[in-house]
XYZ file of C-alpha atoms in Angstrom:
620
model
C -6.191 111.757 -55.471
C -9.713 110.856 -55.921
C -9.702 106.934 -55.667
C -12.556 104.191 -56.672
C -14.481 101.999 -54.109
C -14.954 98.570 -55.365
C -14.315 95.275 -53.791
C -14.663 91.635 -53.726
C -15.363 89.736 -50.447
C -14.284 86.491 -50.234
C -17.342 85.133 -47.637
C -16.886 81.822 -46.401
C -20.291 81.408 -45.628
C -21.759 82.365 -42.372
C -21.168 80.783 -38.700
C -23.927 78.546 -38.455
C -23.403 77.927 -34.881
C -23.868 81.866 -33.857
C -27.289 82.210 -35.840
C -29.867 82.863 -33.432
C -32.988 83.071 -35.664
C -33.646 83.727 -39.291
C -33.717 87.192 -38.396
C -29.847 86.953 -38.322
C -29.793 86.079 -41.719
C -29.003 88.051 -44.700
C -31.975 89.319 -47.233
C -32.580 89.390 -50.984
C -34.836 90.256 -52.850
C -36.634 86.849 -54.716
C -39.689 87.102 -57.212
C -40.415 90.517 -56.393
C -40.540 89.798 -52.282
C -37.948 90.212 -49.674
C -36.352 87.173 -48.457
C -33.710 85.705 -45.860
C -31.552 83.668 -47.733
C -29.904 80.737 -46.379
C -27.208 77.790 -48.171
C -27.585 74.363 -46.763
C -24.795 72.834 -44.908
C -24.250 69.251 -45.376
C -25.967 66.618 -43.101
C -29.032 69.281 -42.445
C -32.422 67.933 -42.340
C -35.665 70.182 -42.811
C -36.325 69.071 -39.072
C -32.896 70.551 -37.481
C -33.329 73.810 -39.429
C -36.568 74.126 -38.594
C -35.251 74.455 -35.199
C -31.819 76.208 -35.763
C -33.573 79.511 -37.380
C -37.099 79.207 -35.597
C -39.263 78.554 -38.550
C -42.209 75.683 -38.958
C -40.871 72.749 -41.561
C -44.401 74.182 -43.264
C -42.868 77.376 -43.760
C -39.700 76.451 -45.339
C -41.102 73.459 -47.642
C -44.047 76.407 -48.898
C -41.314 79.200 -49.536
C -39.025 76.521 -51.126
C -41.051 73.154 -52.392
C -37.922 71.628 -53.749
C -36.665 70.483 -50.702
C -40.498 68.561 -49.746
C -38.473 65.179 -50.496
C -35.654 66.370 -48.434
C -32.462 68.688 -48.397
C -29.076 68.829 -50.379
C -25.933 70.336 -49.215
C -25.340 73.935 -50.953
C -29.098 74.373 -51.750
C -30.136 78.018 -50.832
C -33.196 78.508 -49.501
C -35.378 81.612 -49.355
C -37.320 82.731 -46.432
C -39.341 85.865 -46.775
C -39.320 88.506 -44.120
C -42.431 89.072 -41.849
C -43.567 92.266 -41.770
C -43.133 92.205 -37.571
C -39.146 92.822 -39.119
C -39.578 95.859 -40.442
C -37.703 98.609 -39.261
C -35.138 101.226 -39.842
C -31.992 102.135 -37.698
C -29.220 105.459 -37.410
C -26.120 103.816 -35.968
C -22.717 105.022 -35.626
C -19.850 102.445 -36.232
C -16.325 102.994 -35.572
C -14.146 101.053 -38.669
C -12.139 98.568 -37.573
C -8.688 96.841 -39.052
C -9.339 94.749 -41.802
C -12.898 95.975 -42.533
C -14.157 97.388 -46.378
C -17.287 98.830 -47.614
C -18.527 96.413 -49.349
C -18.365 94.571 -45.899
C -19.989 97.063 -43.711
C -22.930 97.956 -46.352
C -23.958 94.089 -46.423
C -23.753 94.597 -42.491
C -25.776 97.185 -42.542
C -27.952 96.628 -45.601
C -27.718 98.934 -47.449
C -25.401 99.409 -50.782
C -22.109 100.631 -50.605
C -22.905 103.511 -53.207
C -25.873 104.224 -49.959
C -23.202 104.155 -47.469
C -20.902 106.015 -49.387
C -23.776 108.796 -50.023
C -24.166 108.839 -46.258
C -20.811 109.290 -45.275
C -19.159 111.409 -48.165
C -15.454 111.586 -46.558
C -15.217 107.653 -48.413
C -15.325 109.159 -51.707
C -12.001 110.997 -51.026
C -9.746 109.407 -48.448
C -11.464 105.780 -48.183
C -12.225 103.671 -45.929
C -9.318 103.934 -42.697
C -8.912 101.780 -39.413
C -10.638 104.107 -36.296
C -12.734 106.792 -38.575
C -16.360 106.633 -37.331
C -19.079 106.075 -39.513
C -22.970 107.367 -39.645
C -25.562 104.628 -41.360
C -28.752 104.748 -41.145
C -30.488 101.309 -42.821
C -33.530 99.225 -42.776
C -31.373 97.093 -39.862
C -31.741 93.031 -41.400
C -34.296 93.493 -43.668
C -33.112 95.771 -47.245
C -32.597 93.570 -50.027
C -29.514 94.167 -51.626
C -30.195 95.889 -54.969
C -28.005 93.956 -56.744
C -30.412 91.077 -56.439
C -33.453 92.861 -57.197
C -33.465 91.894 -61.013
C -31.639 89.069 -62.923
C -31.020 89.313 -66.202
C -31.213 86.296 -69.140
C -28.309 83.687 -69.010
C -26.657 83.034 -72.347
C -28.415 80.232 -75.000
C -28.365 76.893 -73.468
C -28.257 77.761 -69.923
C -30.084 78.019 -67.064
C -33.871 80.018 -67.415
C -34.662 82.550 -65.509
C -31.566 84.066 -64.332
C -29.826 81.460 -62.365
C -26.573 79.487 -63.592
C -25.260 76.116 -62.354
C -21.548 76.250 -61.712
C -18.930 74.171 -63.946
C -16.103 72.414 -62.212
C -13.098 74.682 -61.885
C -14.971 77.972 -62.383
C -14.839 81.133 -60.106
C -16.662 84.365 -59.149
C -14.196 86.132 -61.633
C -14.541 84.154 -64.672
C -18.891 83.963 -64.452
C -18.952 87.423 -63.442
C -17.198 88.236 -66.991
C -19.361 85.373 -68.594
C -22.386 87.188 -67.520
C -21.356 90.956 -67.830
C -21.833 91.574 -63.669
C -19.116 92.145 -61.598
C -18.002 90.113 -58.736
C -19.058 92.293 -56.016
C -22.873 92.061 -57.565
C -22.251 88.622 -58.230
C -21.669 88.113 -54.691
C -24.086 90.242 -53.415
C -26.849 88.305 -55.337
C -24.948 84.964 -53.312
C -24.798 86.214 -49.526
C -24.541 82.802 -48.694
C -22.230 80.776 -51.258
C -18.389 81.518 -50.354
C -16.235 78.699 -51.610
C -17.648 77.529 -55.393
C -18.604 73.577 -55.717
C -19.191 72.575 -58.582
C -23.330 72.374 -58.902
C -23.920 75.359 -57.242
C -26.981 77.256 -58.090
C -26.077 81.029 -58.448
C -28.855 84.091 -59.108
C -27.432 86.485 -61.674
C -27.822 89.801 -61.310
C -28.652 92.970 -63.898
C -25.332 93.531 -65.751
C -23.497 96.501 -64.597
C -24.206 99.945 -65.911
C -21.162 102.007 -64.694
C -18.170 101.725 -64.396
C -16.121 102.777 -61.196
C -13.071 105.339 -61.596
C -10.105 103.465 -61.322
C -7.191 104.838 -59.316
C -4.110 106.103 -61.040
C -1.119 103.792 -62.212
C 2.846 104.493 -62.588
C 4.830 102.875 -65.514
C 8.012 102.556 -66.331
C 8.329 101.152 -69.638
C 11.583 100.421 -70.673
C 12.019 100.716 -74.597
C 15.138 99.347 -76.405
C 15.779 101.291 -79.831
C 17.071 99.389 -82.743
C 20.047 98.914 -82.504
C 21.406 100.427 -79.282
C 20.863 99.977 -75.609
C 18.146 100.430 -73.361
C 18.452 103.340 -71.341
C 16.273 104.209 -68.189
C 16.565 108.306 -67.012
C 17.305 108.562 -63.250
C 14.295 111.142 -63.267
C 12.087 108.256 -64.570
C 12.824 106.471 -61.571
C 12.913 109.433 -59.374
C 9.097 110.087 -60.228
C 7.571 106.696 -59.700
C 8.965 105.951 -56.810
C 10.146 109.145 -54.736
C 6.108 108.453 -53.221
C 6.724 110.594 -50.115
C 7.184 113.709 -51.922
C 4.544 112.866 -54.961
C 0.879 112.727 -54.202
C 0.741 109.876 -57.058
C 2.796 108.415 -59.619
C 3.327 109.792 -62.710
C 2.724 108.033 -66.256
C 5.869 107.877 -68.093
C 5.207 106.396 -70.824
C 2.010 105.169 -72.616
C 1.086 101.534 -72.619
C 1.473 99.911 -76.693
C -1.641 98.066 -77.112
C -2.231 94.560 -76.249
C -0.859 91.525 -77.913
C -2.366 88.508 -78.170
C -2.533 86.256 -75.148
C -0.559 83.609 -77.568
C 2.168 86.247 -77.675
C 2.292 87.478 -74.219
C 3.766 90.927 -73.565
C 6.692 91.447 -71.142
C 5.114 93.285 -68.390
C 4.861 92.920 -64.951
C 2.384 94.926 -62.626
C 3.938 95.920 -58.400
C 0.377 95.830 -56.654
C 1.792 97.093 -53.464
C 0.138 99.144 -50.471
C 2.000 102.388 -50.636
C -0.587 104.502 -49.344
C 0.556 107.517 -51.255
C -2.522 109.646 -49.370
C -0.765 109.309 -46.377
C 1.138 112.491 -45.951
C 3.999 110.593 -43.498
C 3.810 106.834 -44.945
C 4.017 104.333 -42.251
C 6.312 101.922 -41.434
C 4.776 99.044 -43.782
C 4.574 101.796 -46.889
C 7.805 102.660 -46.316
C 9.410 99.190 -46.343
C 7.312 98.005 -49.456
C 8.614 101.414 -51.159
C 12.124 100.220 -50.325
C 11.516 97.314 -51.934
C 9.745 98.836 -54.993
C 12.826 100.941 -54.901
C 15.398 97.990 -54.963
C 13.439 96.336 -58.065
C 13.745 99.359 -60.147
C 17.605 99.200 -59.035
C 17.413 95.940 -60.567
C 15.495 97.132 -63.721
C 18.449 100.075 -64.220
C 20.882 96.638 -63.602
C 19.219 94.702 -66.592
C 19.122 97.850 -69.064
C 21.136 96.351 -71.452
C 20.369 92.877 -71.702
C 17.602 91.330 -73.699
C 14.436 92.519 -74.796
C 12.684 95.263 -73.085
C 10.085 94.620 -70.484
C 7.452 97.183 -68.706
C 6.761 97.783 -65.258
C 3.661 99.111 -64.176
C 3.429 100.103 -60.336
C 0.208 100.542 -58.530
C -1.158 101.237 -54.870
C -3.315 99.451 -53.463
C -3.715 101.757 -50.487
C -4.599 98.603 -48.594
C -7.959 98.279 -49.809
C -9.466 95.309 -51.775
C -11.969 97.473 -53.273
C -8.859 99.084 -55.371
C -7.479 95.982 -55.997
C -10.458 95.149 -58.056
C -10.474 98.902 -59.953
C -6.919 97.792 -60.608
C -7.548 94.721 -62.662
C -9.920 96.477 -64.841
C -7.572 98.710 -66.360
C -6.298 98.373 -69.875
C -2.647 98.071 -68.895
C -3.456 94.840 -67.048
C -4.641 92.781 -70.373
C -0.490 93.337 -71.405
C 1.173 92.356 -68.132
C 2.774 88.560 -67.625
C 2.622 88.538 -64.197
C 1.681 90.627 -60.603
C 3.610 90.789 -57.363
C 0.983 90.437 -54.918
C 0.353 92.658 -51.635
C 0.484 91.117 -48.257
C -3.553 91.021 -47.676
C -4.750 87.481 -48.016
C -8.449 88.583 -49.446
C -6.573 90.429 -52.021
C -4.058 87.967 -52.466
C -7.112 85.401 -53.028
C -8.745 87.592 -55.522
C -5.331 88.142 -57.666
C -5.063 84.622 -58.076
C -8.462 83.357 -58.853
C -7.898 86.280 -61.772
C -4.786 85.099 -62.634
C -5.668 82.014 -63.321
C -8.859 83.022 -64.972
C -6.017 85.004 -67.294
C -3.261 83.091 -67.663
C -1.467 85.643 -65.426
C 1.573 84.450 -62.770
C 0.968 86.050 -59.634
C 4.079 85.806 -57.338
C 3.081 86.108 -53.293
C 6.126 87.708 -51.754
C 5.363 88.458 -48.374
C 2.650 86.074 -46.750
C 4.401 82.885 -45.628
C 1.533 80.734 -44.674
C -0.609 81.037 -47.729
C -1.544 77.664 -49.306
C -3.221 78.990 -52.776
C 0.234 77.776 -54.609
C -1.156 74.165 -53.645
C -4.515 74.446 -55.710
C -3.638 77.399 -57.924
C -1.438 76.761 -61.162
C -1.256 80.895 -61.691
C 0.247 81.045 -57.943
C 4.076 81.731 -56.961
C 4.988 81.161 -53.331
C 8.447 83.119 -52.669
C 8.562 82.222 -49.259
C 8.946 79.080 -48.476
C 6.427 77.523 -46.165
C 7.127 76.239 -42.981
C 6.688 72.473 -43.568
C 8.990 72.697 -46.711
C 11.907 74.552 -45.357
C 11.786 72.216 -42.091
C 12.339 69.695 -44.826
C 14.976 71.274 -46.644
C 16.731 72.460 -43.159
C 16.676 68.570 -41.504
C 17.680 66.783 -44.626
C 20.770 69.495 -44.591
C 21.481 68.504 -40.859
C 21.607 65.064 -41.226
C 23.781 65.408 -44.184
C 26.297 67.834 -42.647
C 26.599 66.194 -39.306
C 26.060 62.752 -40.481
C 28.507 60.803 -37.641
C 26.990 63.702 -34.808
C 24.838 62.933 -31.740
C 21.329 65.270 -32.261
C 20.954 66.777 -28.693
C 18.222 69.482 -28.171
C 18.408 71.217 -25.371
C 15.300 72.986 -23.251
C 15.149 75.222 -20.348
C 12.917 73.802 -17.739
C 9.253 75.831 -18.101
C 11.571 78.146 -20.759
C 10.092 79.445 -23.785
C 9.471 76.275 -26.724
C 9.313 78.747 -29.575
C 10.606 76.608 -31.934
C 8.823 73.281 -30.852
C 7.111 72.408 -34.304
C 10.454 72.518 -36.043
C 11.812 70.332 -32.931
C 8.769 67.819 -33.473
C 9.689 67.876 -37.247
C 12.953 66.753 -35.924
C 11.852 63.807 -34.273
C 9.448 62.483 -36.035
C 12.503 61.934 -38.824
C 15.334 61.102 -36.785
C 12.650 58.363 -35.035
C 12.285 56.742 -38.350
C 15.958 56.250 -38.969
C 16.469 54.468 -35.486
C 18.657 57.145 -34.083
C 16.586 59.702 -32.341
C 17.875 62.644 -30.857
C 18.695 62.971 -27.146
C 17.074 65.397 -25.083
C 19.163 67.462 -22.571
C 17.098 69.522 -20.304
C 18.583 71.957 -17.573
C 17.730 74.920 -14.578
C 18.112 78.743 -14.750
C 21.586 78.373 -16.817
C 22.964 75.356 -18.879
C 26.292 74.004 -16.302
C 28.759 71.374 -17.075
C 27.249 69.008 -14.766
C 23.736 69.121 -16.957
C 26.155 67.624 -19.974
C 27.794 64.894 -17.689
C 25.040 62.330 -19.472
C 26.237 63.089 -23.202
C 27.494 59.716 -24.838
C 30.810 59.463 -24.337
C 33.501 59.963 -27.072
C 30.750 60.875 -29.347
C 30.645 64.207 -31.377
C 27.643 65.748 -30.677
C 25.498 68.768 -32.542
C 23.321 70.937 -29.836
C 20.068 72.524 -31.123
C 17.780 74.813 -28.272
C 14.161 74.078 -28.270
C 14.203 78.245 -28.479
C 15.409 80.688 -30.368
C 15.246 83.549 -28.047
C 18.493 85.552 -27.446
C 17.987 85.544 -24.106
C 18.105 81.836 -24.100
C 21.221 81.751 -26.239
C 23.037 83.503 -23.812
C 22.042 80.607 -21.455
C 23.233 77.549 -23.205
C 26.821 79.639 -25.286
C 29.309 79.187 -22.198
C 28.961 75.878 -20.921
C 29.151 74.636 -24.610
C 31.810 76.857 -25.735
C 33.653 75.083 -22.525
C 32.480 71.710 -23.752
C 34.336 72.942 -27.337
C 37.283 73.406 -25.872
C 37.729 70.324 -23.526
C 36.734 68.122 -26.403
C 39.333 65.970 -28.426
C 38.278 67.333 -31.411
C 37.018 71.025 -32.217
C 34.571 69.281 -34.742
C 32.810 67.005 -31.795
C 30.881 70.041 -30.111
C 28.902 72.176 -33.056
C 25.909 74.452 -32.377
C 22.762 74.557 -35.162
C 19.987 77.257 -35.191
C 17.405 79.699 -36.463
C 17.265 82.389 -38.683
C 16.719 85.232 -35.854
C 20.299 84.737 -35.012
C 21.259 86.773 -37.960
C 20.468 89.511 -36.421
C 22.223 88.822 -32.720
C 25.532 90.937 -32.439
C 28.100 90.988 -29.404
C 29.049 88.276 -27.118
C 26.636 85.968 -28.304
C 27.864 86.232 -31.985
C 31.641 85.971 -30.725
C 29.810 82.675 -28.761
C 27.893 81.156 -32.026
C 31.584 81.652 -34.091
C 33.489 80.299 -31.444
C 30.724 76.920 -32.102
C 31.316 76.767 -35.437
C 27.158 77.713 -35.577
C 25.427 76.734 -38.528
C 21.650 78.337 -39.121
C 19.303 77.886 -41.661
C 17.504 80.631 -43.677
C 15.659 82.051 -46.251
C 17.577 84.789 -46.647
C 21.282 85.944 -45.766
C 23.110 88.635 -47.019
C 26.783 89.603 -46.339
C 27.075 93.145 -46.383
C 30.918 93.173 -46.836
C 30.584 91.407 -50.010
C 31.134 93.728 -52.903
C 28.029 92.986 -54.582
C 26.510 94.050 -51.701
C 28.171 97.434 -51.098
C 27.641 97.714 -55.047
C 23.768 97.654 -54.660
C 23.411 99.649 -51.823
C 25.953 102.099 -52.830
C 23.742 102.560 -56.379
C 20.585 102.110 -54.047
C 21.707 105.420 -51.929
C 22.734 107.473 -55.160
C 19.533 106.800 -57.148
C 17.034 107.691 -54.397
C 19.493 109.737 -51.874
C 18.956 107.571 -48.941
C 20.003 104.179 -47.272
C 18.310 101.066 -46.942
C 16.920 100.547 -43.567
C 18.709 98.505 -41.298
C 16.358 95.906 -41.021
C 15.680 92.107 -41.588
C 15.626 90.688 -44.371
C 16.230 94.368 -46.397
C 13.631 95.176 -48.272
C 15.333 97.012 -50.976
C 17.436 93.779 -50.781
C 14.873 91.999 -52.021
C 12.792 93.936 -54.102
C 16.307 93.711 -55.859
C 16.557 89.749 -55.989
C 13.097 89.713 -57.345
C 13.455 92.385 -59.802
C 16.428 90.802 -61.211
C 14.850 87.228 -61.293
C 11.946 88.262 -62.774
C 12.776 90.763 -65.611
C 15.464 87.709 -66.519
C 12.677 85.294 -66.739
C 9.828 87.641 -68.543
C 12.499 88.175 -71.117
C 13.199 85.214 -71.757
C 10.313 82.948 -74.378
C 8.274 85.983 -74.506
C 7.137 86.716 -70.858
C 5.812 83.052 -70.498
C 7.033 82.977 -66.915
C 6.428 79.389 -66.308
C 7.805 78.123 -69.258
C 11.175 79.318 -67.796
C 11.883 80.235 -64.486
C 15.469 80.609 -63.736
C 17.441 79.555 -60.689
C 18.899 82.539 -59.100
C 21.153 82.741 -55.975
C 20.917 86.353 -55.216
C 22.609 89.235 -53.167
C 20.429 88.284 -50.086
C 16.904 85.828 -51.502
C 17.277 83.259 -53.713
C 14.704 81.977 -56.263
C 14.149 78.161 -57.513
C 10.795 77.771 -58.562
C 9.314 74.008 -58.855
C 5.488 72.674 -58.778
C 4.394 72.246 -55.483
C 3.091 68.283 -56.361
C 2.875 66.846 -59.360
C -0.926 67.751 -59.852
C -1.303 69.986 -62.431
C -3.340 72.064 -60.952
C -0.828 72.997 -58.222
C 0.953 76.107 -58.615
C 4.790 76.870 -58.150
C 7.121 77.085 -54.676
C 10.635 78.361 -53.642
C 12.681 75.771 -53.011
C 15.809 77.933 -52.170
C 17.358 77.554 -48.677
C 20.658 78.551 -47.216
C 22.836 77.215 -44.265
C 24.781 80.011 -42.875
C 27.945 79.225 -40.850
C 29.396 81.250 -38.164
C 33.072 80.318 -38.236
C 35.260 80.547 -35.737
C 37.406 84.032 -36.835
C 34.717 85.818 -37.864
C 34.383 84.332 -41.320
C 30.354 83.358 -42.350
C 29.745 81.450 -45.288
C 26.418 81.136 -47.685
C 25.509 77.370 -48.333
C 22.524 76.909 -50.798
C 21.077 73.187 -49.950
């Protein structure tokens, strides 16, 4: 399948500290004459930059006479090239993780329709980690065409093609003000990254063309009036049997778009599932598992409520589809996007959701912070800092007459020292800090002869390693059963110890273990066996036996969010539902009371190993 090459970058601006002259610098073309164009960082004088890029002060007050009475932070400066620069260079360059076109022809200088002309293989497959590359450029010195004309700003702005940005606004929304995309609108702006309010940008000649777009699956689930919804297992079957299909199939077409006032119940997957990939790889395949469990869910929800569409597209792991993506028609109906796990695509999602008044849940990356600043933002996994929160303020309140003692290994692994910090730095304020028990090779009765006596006590590890388990499990299981009480020796961990089996689960029941977790799923529950029972007859194969399962919780999503879209007419945030599901759970609150900030999980378990075998689900 022939797929589109478009991206946004999101540049934070270049590393100062590694620019060796102005040569390193990226050119433009300014007032018909090639130029290296540079921003101003803050505290910069016309003397220390003189210096930093090897120019004369004369030089840089005659290309840019603004600055004569001195410099402002975020000021770009233009420096044109000398002629000694000149020069043109055939390299070969082997593509690296995490690299895009639009990345490489800026590198290069040269445009990414040049670099696609050059190396032809792009226009078909894309861009992939370890395929070499052929570019032949004019080195540092090609301006980037984008750049080369500017066209009129709109009445009452600024002359001569430049435009002084408005708190609050992004690439996305002045690219659309302005007819340009982002990726020219960048390209005009080498050096501006992260938008401040006052910023000067050039705008560039509106766009011309258009770039294919790749192809999209939907499943749009109509309800007939009266009667129930009904989804065909084939439906299913085509959109997301991707290992067999070379791309998903329409099913049905999209109605046309309502007014945003009335917002259509739609949600768009954006997920990599690399459907050119003749074997997908392990990530495809687990984010087709959990495509796969949120259809389940959508087959669950047939006949309740209104109907809502579900349009499924792959990203193929590229940015520059991304960006073909959210020009498509079907995107001006949708509600809200599940986001990949690429935090440059994640970041351009969001800046257009919010330009849209689209939610955009993130799913998979844990430690992005764009629900903070971003009211279009969902954060389903809960970051560190506020499940530490969640998981001491359930300790303290479950052990409340227990001794805190962590234990460490001597030079053993700390890999859970932040949460151990978090730990103290509570417990200090209440007056009661915890006790630390430290010990040699193996934990031994005599290395828990200086426990307070008669006191009940709760043992955390400074590690959640198995291997360290095993360490610490006998002496304290022999602590358990000298003790006058079974209650007065309890064990509390981490969420890897779902997955430990054996002797050290017998060991973690026989301590009455409690764990905490954003996820826990029992599969001997019969909801459990239910899904994965209808999971293996819709698509003809198990869930992997992984986790967290994916098609687990593709499945808690699905059925969270198709309840919430239909429900006040896809406005997502007007009500989001809390749902305890068969292995996530979903509670989604502001993340301060700023309303700019977007939305959080706040759903935590406690899991408790009980002696016997039994485990039970707590949600704090």
């Amino acid at each position: 399948m022939k797929r589109s090459l478009y991206i946004i970058s999101a540049i934070a601006g270049c590393c100062l500290t590694a620019l060796a002259s102005v040569a390193d610098l990226p050119v433009v073309e300014h007032n018909g004459v090639l130029c290296h164009i540079y921003k101003v960082q803050p505290k910069e004088t016309v003397y220390s930059l003189s210096n930093k890029l090897g120019v004369t002060a004369e030089e840089l007050v005659a290309a840019n006479p603004e600055i004569k009475d001195g410099l402002k932070a975020h000021t770009v400066l233009y420096i044109p090239v000398k002629e000694s620069e000149m020069r043109s260079q055939t390299v070969s360059h082997k593509v690296e993780k995490g690299e895009t076109i639009y990345g490489l022809s800026k590198r290069y200088g040269i445009t990414t329709e040049e670099l696609i002309a050059q190396n032809p293989q792009l226009r078909d497959g894309g861009l992939r980690n370890g395929m070499t590359l052929t570019v032949t450029s004019p080195a540092t010195v090609a301006a980037t065409p984008a750049a080369t004309a500017v066209s009129p700003t709109p009445e009452g702005e600024d002359a001569e093609g430049w435009y002084t940005v408005k708190d609050g606004e992004t690439f996305y929304s002045i690219a659309r003000k302005h007819n340009v995309t982002v990726s020219q609108l960048e390209a005009a702006n080498p050096m501006t990254g992260v938008l401040h309010a006052g910023d000067r940008l050039a705008i560039p000649s509106p766009m011309t063309e258009q770039p294919a777009v790749p192809e999209t699956a939907q499943v749009s689930v109509p309800q007939p009036a009266p009667g129930p919804v009904e989804i065909k297992s084939e439906d299913v079957m085509d959109i997301v049997a991707v290992e067999e299909t070379p791309a998903p199939e329409t099913v049905t077409a999209p109605e046309p778009a309502p007014a945003r006032a009335e917002k259509h119940q739609a949600v768009a997957v954006m997920l990599p599932f690399m459907l050119t990939q003749k074997t997908p790889d392990k990530s495809a395949a687990n984010f087709t598992e959990f495509f796969k469990g949120f259809m389940l869910a959508a087959d669950s929800l047939r006949n309740e409520g209104n109907p809502v569409d579900i349009y499924a597209f792959d990203t193929a792991g590229s940015t520059d589809t991304v960006m073909a993506i959210l020009r498509r028609p079907e995107l001006k109906n949708v509600s809200m996007i599940i986001a990949p796990n690429n935090e440059e695509q994640l970041a351009a999602l969001a800046a257009w959701g919010r330009d849209n008044g689209v939610a955009v849940m993130n799913p998979f990356l844990v430690r992005d912070r764009s629900h903070l600043t971003n009211p279009a933002v969902m954060q389903a996994n809960m970051p560190h800092d506020t499940m530490y929160d969640l998981a001491i303020d359930g300790l303290i309140s479950t052990y409340p007459r227990h001794k805190i003692v962590v234990i460490a290994r001597n030079d053993g692994p700390t890999d859970h020292q932040e949460f151990i910090d978090e730990l103290h730095l509570r417990l200090d304020q209440t007056g009661n800090p915890p006790m630390l028990l430290t010990y040699t090779d193996e934990l031994k009765a005599s290395d828990l002869a200086g426990l307070p006596a008669g006191e009940p006590c709760v043992f955390i590890p400074v590690s959640g390693k198995q291997a360290e388990l095993k360490k610490i499990l006998p002496a304290l299981n022999e602590l358990k059963a000298a003790a006058v009480s079974p209650d007065d020796v309890m064990l509390f961990g981490y969420p890897e110890w779902l997955t430990y089996r054996g002797q050290v689960l017998e060991g973690m029941q026989s301590l009455n273990t409690m764990i905490y977790s954003r996820f826990y799923n029992d599969s001997e529950s019969l909801i459990s066996k239910d899904v994965e029972e209808n999971f293996n007859r819709w698509f003809g194969t198990p869930m992997q036996q992984v986790q967290p399962r994916q098609g687990l919780f593709g499945f808690d999503t699905g059925m969270m969010v198709i309840r919430a879209l239909r429900h006040n007419k896809g406005d997502f945030n007007a009500y989001s539902p809390i749902y305890h599901g068969v292995q996530n759970g979903f509670d989604f609150r502001r993340a301060s009371s700023d309303s700019s900030a977007g939305w959080v999980n706040n759903v935590l378990f406690f899991v408790n190993f009980r002696p016997g075998g039994m485990i039970e689900r707590t949600v704090l």
